[in-house]
Structures are given as structure tokens and as C-alpha cells.
Coordinates of C-alpha atoms in Angstrom, one line a residue:
M1 CA -5.8 50.8 -16.6
R2 CA -8.6 50.1 -19.0
S3 CA -9.3 46.5 -19.8
F4 CA -9.3 45.4 -23.5
P5 CA -9.5 41.9 -25.0
V6 CA -6.1 41.0 -26.5
Q7 CA -6.3 41.0 -30.2
V8 CA -3.5 40.8 -32.8
R9 CA -4.5 42.2 -36.2
K10 CA -3.2 40.3 -39.3
G11 CA -3.3 40.6 -43.0
Q12 CA -0.7 43.2 -44.2
A13 CA 2.5 41.2 -44.7
P14 CA 3.0 39.8 -48.2
D15 CA 3.8 36.2 -48.9
K16 CA 7.5 35.1 -48.9
L17 CA 9.5 35.5 -52.0
S18 CA 9.4 32.8 -54.6
R19 CA 12.5 30.7 -55.1
E20 CA 13.5 32.6 -58.2
Q21 CA 12.9 36.0 -56.6
F22 CA 15.1 35.0 -53.7
R23 CA 17.9 33.8 -56.0
Q24 CA 17.9 37.0 -58.0
R25 CA 18.2 39.2 -54.9
F26 CA 20.9 37.0 -53.4
M27 CA 23.0 37.0 -56.5
R28 CA 23.1 40.7 -56.8
R29 CA 25.7 40.7 -54.0
F30 CA 28.0 38.9 -56.6
H31 CA 27.5 41.1 -59.6
D32 CA 31.2 41.8 -60.0
P33 CA 32.6 39.4 -62.7
A34 CA 35.5 38.7 -60.3
F35 CA 33.2 36.3 -58.5
R36 CA 32.5 34.1 -61.6
P37 CA 35.2 31.5 -61.0
E38 CA 33.5 30.7 -57.6
Q39 CA 30.0 30.4 -59.1
A40 CA 29.5 26.8 -58.0
A41 CA 30.4 27.8 -54.4
I42 CA 28.1 30.8 -54.5
D43 CA 25.3 28.5 -55.7
R44 CA 25.8 26.3 -52.7
L45 CA 25.7 29.2 -50.4
E46 CA 22.6 30.5 -52.0
A47 CA 20.8 27.1 -51.4
I48 CA 21.8 27.3 -47.7
A49 CA 20.5 30.9 -47.5
W50 CA 17.3 29.9 -49.1
D51 CA 16.7 27.2 -46.5
A52 CA 17.3 29.7 -43.7
Y53 CA 14.9 32.1 -45.3
R54 CA 12.2 29.5 -45.9
D55 CA 12.5 28.1 -42.4
G56 CA 12.7 31.6 -40.8
R57 CA 15.9 30.9 -38.9
K58 CA 16.2 34.4 -37.5
A59 CA 18.5 33.4 -34.6
P60 CA 20.1 30.0 -35.5
I61 CA 22.3 29.8 -32.4
T62 CA 20.5 30.0 -29.0
E63 CA 21.0 29.1 -25.4
K64 CA 18.6 29.0 -22.4
A65 CA 17.6 32.4 -20.9
G66 CA 18.7 31.0 -17.6
P67 CA 18.1 32.1 -13.9
G68 CA 16.5 35.4 -13.4
A69 CA 14.5 35.4 -16.6
A70 CA 10.7 35.2 -16.7
D71 CA 11.1 32.0 -18.6
P72 CA 14.5 30.4 -17.8
G73 CA 13.9 27.7 -20.4
Y74 CA 13.3 30.1 -23.3
D75 CA 15.8 29.7 -26.2
L76 CA 17.4 33.1 -26.4
S77 CA 19.7 34.3 -29.1
V78 CA 23.4 34.2 -28.0
E79 CA 24.0 37.4 -29.8
W80 CA 21.2 39.2 -27.9
K81 CA 22.5 37.8 -24.6
A82 CA 26.0 39.0 -25.3
A83 CA 24.7 42.5 -26.2
A84 CA 22.6 42.7 -23.0
H85 CA 25.6 41.6 -20.9
R86 CA 27.7 44.4 -22.5
L87 CA 25.0 47.0 -21.6
R88 CA 24.8 45.8 -18.0
E89 CA 28.5 46.1 -17.7
A90 CA 28.5 49.6 -19.3
A91 CA 25.8 50.7 -17.0
R92 CA 27.8 49.5 -14.0
V93 CA 30.9 51.4 -15.1
Q94 CA 28.8 54.5 -15.8
A95 CA 27.2 54.5 -12.4
D96 CA 30.5 54.1 -10.6
P97 CA 31.3 57.6 -9.0
G98 CA 35.0 56.8 -9.3
T99 CA 35.0 56.7 -13.1
P100 CA 35.9 59.7 -15.2
S101 CA 33.1 61.7 -16.7
R102 CA 32.4 60.6 -20.3
V103 CA 30.7 62.6 -23.0
L104 CA 29.4 61.0 -26.2
L105 CA 29.7 63.3 -29.3
I106 CA 27.3 62.3 -32.1
A107 CA 28.1 63.6 -35.6
G108 CA 24.8 63.3 -37.3
A109 CA 25.7 64.2 -40.9
S110 CA 25.7 61.8 -43.8
R111 CA 28.7 63.4 -45.6
N112 CA 32.3 62.6 -45.3
D113 CA 35.3 62.6 -47.6
G114 CA 35.4 58.8 -47.9
S115 CA 32.3 58.6 -50.0
C116 CA 30.7 60.3 -53.0
P117 CA 30.7 63.9 -51.6
G118 CA 34.5 63.8 -51.5
E119 CA 34.7 66.3 -48.6
M120 CA 34.3 66.2 -44.8
S121 CA 31.1 67.6 -43.3
K122 CA 30.9 70.9 -41.3
T123 CA 29.3 68.8 -38.6
W124 CA 32.5 66.8 -38.3
R125 CA 34.5 70.0 -37.8
L126 CA 32.0 71.3 -35.2
T127 CA 32.2 68.0 -33.4
N128 CA 35.9 68.3 -33.1
I129 CA 35.6 71.9 -31.8
A130 CA 33.4 70.5 -29.1
K131 CA 35.8 67.6 -28.4
T132 CA 38.8 69.9 -28.0
E133 CA 36.8 72.0 -25.4
L134 CA 35.7 68.9 -23.5
D135 CA 39.2 67.4 -23.6
G136 CA 40.5 70.7 -22.0
A137 CA 37.8 70.4 -19.3
G138 CA 39.1 66.9 -18.3
M139 CA 36.2 65.0 -19.8
E140 CA 36.6 61.6 -21.6
T141 CA 35.1 61.8 -25.0
D142 CA 33.7 59.2 -27.4
I143 CA 32.7 60.1 -31.0
L144 CA 29.9 58.4 -32.9
D145 CA 30.3 59.4 -36.5
L146 CA 27.1 58.3 -38.2
S147 CA 28.5 59.2 -41.7
R148 CA 30.3 55.8 -41.5
L149 CA 26.9 54.3 -42.5
T150 CA 27.4 55.8 -45.9
S151 CA 31.1 55.0 -46.4
E152 CA 32.0 51.8 -44.5
Y153 CA 31.6 48.3 -45.8
E154 CA 28.6 46.5 -44.3
R155 CA 28.1 49.0 -41.5
M156 CA 24.5 49.8 -41.1
I157 CA 21.6 50.7 -38.9
Y158 CA 18.4 48.8 -40.0
P159 CA 15.0 50.5 -39.6
C160 CA 12.9 50.2 -36.5
K161 CA 10.2 47.7 -37.1
G162 CA 7.7 49.4 -34.8
C163 CA 7.3 46.7 -32.2
V164 CA 6.5 49.2 -29.6
S165 CA 3.3 50.1 -31.5
T166 CA 2.1 46.5 -31.0
A167 CA 2.9 46.6 -27.3
M168 CA 5.8 48.2 -25.3
P169 CA 7.0 44.8 -23.9
L170 CA 7.5 43.5 -27.4
C171 CA 10.2 46.2 -27.8
H172 CA 13.3 44.6 -26.1
W173 CA 16.2 46.4 -24.5
P174 CA 18.5 46.1 -26.4
C175 CA 16.7 45.6 -29.6
S176 CA 16.2 42.0 -30.5
C177 CA 14.9 42.5 -34.1
Y178 CA 18.4 42.3 -35.4
P179 CA 20.3 40.4 -36.5
N180 CA 17.8 38.5 -38.5
H181 CA 19.9 35.8 -40.2
A182 CA 16.9 34.4 -42.2
L183 CA 16.5 37.8 -43.9
G184 CA 20.2 38.5 -44.3
Q185 CA 19.8 41.5 -41.9
V186 CA 23.2 41.4 -40.3
N187 CA 26.0 43.8 -39.5
D188 CA 23.6 46.1 -37.7
C189 CA 25.8 48.4 -35.5
M190 CA 23.1 49.4 -33.0
N191 CA 24.5 47.2 -30.2
D192 CA 27.7 49.2 -30.3
V193 CA 25.7 52.5 -30.4
Y194 CA 23.6 51.4 -27.3
E195 CA 26.8 50.7 -25.4
Q196 CA 28.2 54.1 -26.3
W197 CA 25.0 55.8 -25.0
V198 CA 24.9 53.7 -21.8
R199 CA 28.6 54.4 -21.0
A200 CA 28.1 58.2 -21.4
H201 CA 27.3 60.6 -18.6
A202 CA 26.4 63.2 -21.3
V203 CA 25.6 63.4 -25.0
I204 CA 26.2 66.2 -27.4
L205 CA 24.3 65.7 -30.7
L206 CA 25.5 67.7 -33.7
A207 CA 23.6 67.6 -36.9
P208 CA 22.9 69.5 -40.2
T209 CA 19.4 70.1 -41.5
Y210 CA 18.4 68.0 -44.5
W211 CA 15.1 69.1 -46.1
Y212 CA 13.7 70.4 -42.8
Q213 CA 14.5 67.1 -41.1
S214 CA 17.4 65.2 -39.4
P215 CA 19.7 63.3 -41.8
S216 CA 18.6 59.7 -42.4
P217 CA 21.5 58.0 -40.5
L218 CA 20.6 60.1 -37.4
K219 CA 16.9 59.3 -37.8
L220 CA 17.6 55.6 -38.0
M221 CA 19.5 55.8 -34.7
I222 CA 16.8 57.8 -33.1
D223 CA 14.1 55.3 -34.1
R224 CA 16.1 52.4 -32.9
L225 CA 16.6 54.1 -29.5
V226 CA 12.9 53.7 -28.8
C227 CA 13.8 50.5 -26.8
A228 CA 15.8 52.7 -24.4
D229 CA 12.5 54.4 -23.4
G230 CA 10.3 51.8 -21.9
G231 CA 11.9 48.7 -23.5
N232 CA 11.6 45.2 -22.1
P233 CA 15.0 43.8 -20.8
D234 CA 13.7 40.2 -20.7
P235 CA 12.7 38.8 -24.1
S236 CA 11.7 35.5 -22.4
S237 CA 8.7 37.3 -20.9
T238 CA 7.2 37.6 -24.3
S239 CA 8.6 34.3 -25.7
G240 CA 10.6 36.4 -28.1
K241 CA 8.2 38.2 -30.5
D242 CA 4.8 36.8 -29.3
A243 CA 2.5 39.8 -29.9
A244 CA -0.4 38.5 -27.8
K245 CA 1.9 37.9 -24.8
A246 CA 3.3 41.4 -25.1
K247 CA -0.1 43.0 -25.3
A248 CA -1.2 41.1 -22.2
L249 CA 1.9 42.2 -20.3
E250 CA 1.3 45.8 -21.2
L251 CA -2.4 45.7 -20.3
A252 CA -1.5 44.2 -16.9
G253 CA 0.5 47.3 -16.2
W254 CA 3.9 48.2 -17.7
P255 CA 6.5 50.4 -15.9
Y256 CA 8.0 51.9 -19.1
P257 CA 11.6 51.9 -17.7
K258 CA 13.8 54.8 -19.0
H259 CA 17.1 53.2 -19.5
L260 CA 19.0 56.3 -20.4
A261 CA 17.3 58.9 -18.1
G262 CA 19.5 61.3 -16.1
R263 CA 22.2 61.9 -18.6
V264 CA 23.0 65.4 -19.6
Y265 CA 22.6 66.6 -23.2
G266 CA 23.7 69.4 -25.5
L267 CA 22.6 70.1 -29.0
V268 CA 24.0 71.8 -32.1
V269 CA 21.9 72.1 -35.3
H270 CA 23.1 74.0 -38.3
G271 CA 21.8 74.7 -41.8
D272 CA 22.2 76.9 -44.8
V273 CA 18.7 78.2 -45.8
A274 CA 15.8 77.0 -43.6
G275 CA 14.5 74.5 -41.1
I276 CA 17.0 74.6 -38.2
E277 CA 14.6 75.7 -35.5
G278 CA 12.2 72.8 -36.3
V279 CA 15.0 70.2 -36.2
R280 CA 16.4 71.6 -33.0
R281 CA 13.0 71.6 -31.3
A282 CA 12.3 68.1 -32.5
L283 CA 15.6 66.8 -31.2
S284 CA 15.3 68.6 -27.9
D285 CA 11.8 67.2 -27.4
W286 CA 13.0 63.7 -28.1
L287 CA 15.9 63.9 -25.7
D288 CA 13.6 65.5 -23.0
W289 CA 11.1 62.7 -23.5
M290 CA 13.8 60.0 -22.9
G291 CA 14.6 61.7 -19.6
L292 CA 17.8 63.4 -20.5
I293 CA 18.6 66.7 -18.8
D294 CA 19.5 69.7 -20.9
A295 CA 22.6 71.7 -19.9
G296 CA 20.8 75.1 -20.2
A297 CA 19.8 77.5 -22.9
K298 CA 23.4 77.9 -24.3
A299 CA 23.6 74.1 -24.7
R300 CA 20.8 74.1 -27.3
L301 CA 22.1 75.8 -30.4
D302 CA 20.7 76.3 -33.9
R303 CA 22.6 78.5 -36.4
Y304 CA 22.9 79.1 -40.1
I305 CA 26.3 78.8 -41.6
G306 CA 26.8 80.6 -44.9
Y307 CA 23.1 81.7 -45.1
Y308 CA 22.1 81.5 -48.8
Q309 CA 25.7 81.3 -49.9
P310 CA 27.0 78.7 -52.4
Y311 CA 27.4 75.2 -51.1
A312 CA 30.9 75.2 -52.7
T313 CA 32.1 77.8 -50.2
S314 CA 30.3 76.6 -47.1
H315 CA 33.5 75.4 -45.3
D316 CA 35.0 78.9 -46.0
E317 CA 31.9 80.4 -44.4
L318 CA 32.5 78.3 -41.3
D319 CA 36.2 79.3 -41.3
G320 CA 35.1 82.9 -41.0
D321 CA 32.3 82.5 -38.5
S322 CA 34.2 82.7 -35.3
A323 CA 30.9 83.4 -33.4
V324 CA 29.4 80.0 -34.3
Q325 CA 32.6 78.3 -33.4
E326 CA 32.5 80.0 -30.0
E327 CA 28.9 79.1 -29.5
V328 CA 29.7 75.4 -30.1
R329 CA 32.4 75.7 -27.5
N330 CA 29.8 77.1 -25.1
V331 CA 27.6 74.1 -25.7
A332 CA 30.5 71.9 -24.7
R333 CA 31.3 74.1 -21.7
A334 CA 27.7 74.0 -20.5
V335 CA 27.6 70.3 -20.8
A336 CA 30.9 69.8 -18.9
A337 CA 29.6 72.0 -16.1
A338 CA 26.3 70.2 -16.0
V339 CA 27.9 66.8 -15.9
R340 CA 30.0 67.8 -12.9
Q341 CA 26.9 69.1 -11.1
Q342 CA 24.9 66.0 -12.0
R343 CA 27.6 63.6 -10.7
E344 CA 27.9 65.6 -7.5
G345 CA 24.2 65.5 -7.0
R346 CA 23.7 69.2 -7.4
L347 CA 21.9 69.1 -10.8
V348 CA 18.3 68.3 -9.7
P349 CA 15.5 69.1 -12.2
P350 CA 12.7 70.9 -10.4
D351 CA 10.1 68.3 -11.6
E352 CA 12.3 65.2 -10.7
K353 CA 10.0 63.9 -8.0
L354 CA 6.7 64.5 -9.8
K355 CA 4.9 61.4 -10.9
N356 CA 3.8 61.2 -14.5
P357 CA 0.1 60.3 -14.5
R358 CA 0.2 58.9 -18.1
P359 CA 3.6 57.2 -18.8
K360 CA 4.3 55.9 -22.2

């Protein structure tokens, strides 16, 4: 490990909002005239929110980190502690050989019939084809429908803030960047998503191609899963978000723990004109990097549905494409077989015992 002086570069972040700018943004939540009779109460709430913003009260309720932490006296967010406890319990259940095999199905499309598009996504239908196959194979299934970010009140995944690029130990497992009550960044659902990933023995990710890329809800989840690949399970070791302490920890030698490694994965990417191969490769590379194990060539699918046909008839094209439906079933079958082998100790990657000379 090369030795560098610890430096923290500053000068990018703008000043805080002015009092009037803050008020304007806060009040946009109450644009509906139905709120007008409660304007006095809203004004009082706005004043409280301003104080929290001005004082930077990110985590207003804390308790001591406690025994086992690098700094037992550190004031740790009670919300983070609760989330970390849930992940530890989920990991315990997942590792118990007596528990049923569980597959997480991730529907990565933005579209559903509960928001502006007015119609379900083809990804949703493919997800249910895979689920039916897994149910028949005796697998427990759990569906994560990322389109709910577009259609459900106050359900969101906030962007990754890039803590890992300052230093890996600054990126906590689970993510401690949210909620940030001072900035109103609440109702982030990633703690639920982390728990679904941890509980699973396998993951099947299904996604359409949007402009040669993954849909934005899927990309938000992917970015926020960076803490699963090398993240720090003890925020007290960095006194929360102390960049200098995190840099020093990394430079002293960081183990880059892979919190989701060893799970099996399958992948279904579809599109209508172009870009499916690039998206599938990018997603495969990401899952490989995190230490997941692919279930074979037939578990990594990219296909066009209704190639160059009208969008208006794309579901009809899927109805008539029995081959792609069967290929999705094959993804599920391959994953089910691989999960059984993995849990019986028979699925051993040839490179499992090789040491990575440059972990990151």
C-alpha cells in the first residue's frame, strides 16, 4: 500500500439557501389550495424545518453506538442502527441451511398502469413468467417492483452521493447518507431494498432498455448498492462522515468486504430497437464485480420484443413471442438449479480460492 498524506479537497459546494429560497421550496409542497385554511400551521412547520436545515440536523435522534463499535460512545442515528440490525437478522436467516431457498425478482422498468403510461410494463409480465416457474420449482420468491418509485406517494430512492470516491470506509453498510432530515431527504426505501437482497439466495434482474441504458429507478438502486461492495459496517469508525478519518482508514489497509457475494443471479434484458447487448453486459459485469455467481449462459438473456414494431402493439408482440417467454422460463430454471447446487456446496466457481491482487 502506497503512503499518501491525508488531504480533503474543498471548494465545490455552494452556500446554503437563503431564508426566502428555503421558504419558497418548502411551500411548493402545499401548492394545492386545499391547504390554505391551515396556512398558519404550515408557517410554523416551515420555521421548524428552517431551523433544522440551518443547524444541519441530519439525524436528530441518536443513541450511543455501544459495545463492539470502534467508538462505543459515538452518537449513532437510531434509524441507521435499526436498519443495520435488520440486515444482520436477514443475513442470519439467509445463511441458515434449514430455510427455504429464496429468489429476489427485480422488475427494473419505470412503467406501470398506476401512473402516466396507463399500462403495465412488459418487464412486469416477464417477471411474473419467471415467478411462476420458480414457484413451480419450490422456490420462495420476493418481487421488487422499481416502477413503484414513479407511482407511489413518497416512495423514492435518493441518488448515491459518491462517498466511496472520497474513501471506501466513508461508504457505510447500510448507507447512512439517508435519511437526512435537515434536507428533507426522507422516505428513502433503500433499507427495505437492502434487506430484500440480503435475504435472497439468488436474484433475477429483469429490465427494459431506455436510450441504451438501464431505466433510472434501476440505476438509482444500482448506485446505492455500492455500499454492499466494500462498505463499512461501523460508522463510528469514521465518526459518521469524517472524510479525513475515512481516508486514513483506507490508507491503513481496507478489506473491501463483499456483503452480497455468493448469491446466484440471472438476467433478462429486453428492448425494441437497439442497445440490449450493452445493457446486458453492463449489468452482468456489475453483478460479477459484486461477487454474485451467474447461473450459466442461458441465465443471461437479451432479446428484442417487437423489433421496430409500433409501441402501441408491443404487448401483442410479447403475446405472440412464445420463444422469448420460454427463454425467460429457462432463466428461472437455470437459477433454481444453481441455487440448489450452491446451497448444497456443489456450485464452486473455479476461481473461488484465487486472491485478488488489487481489491477495490
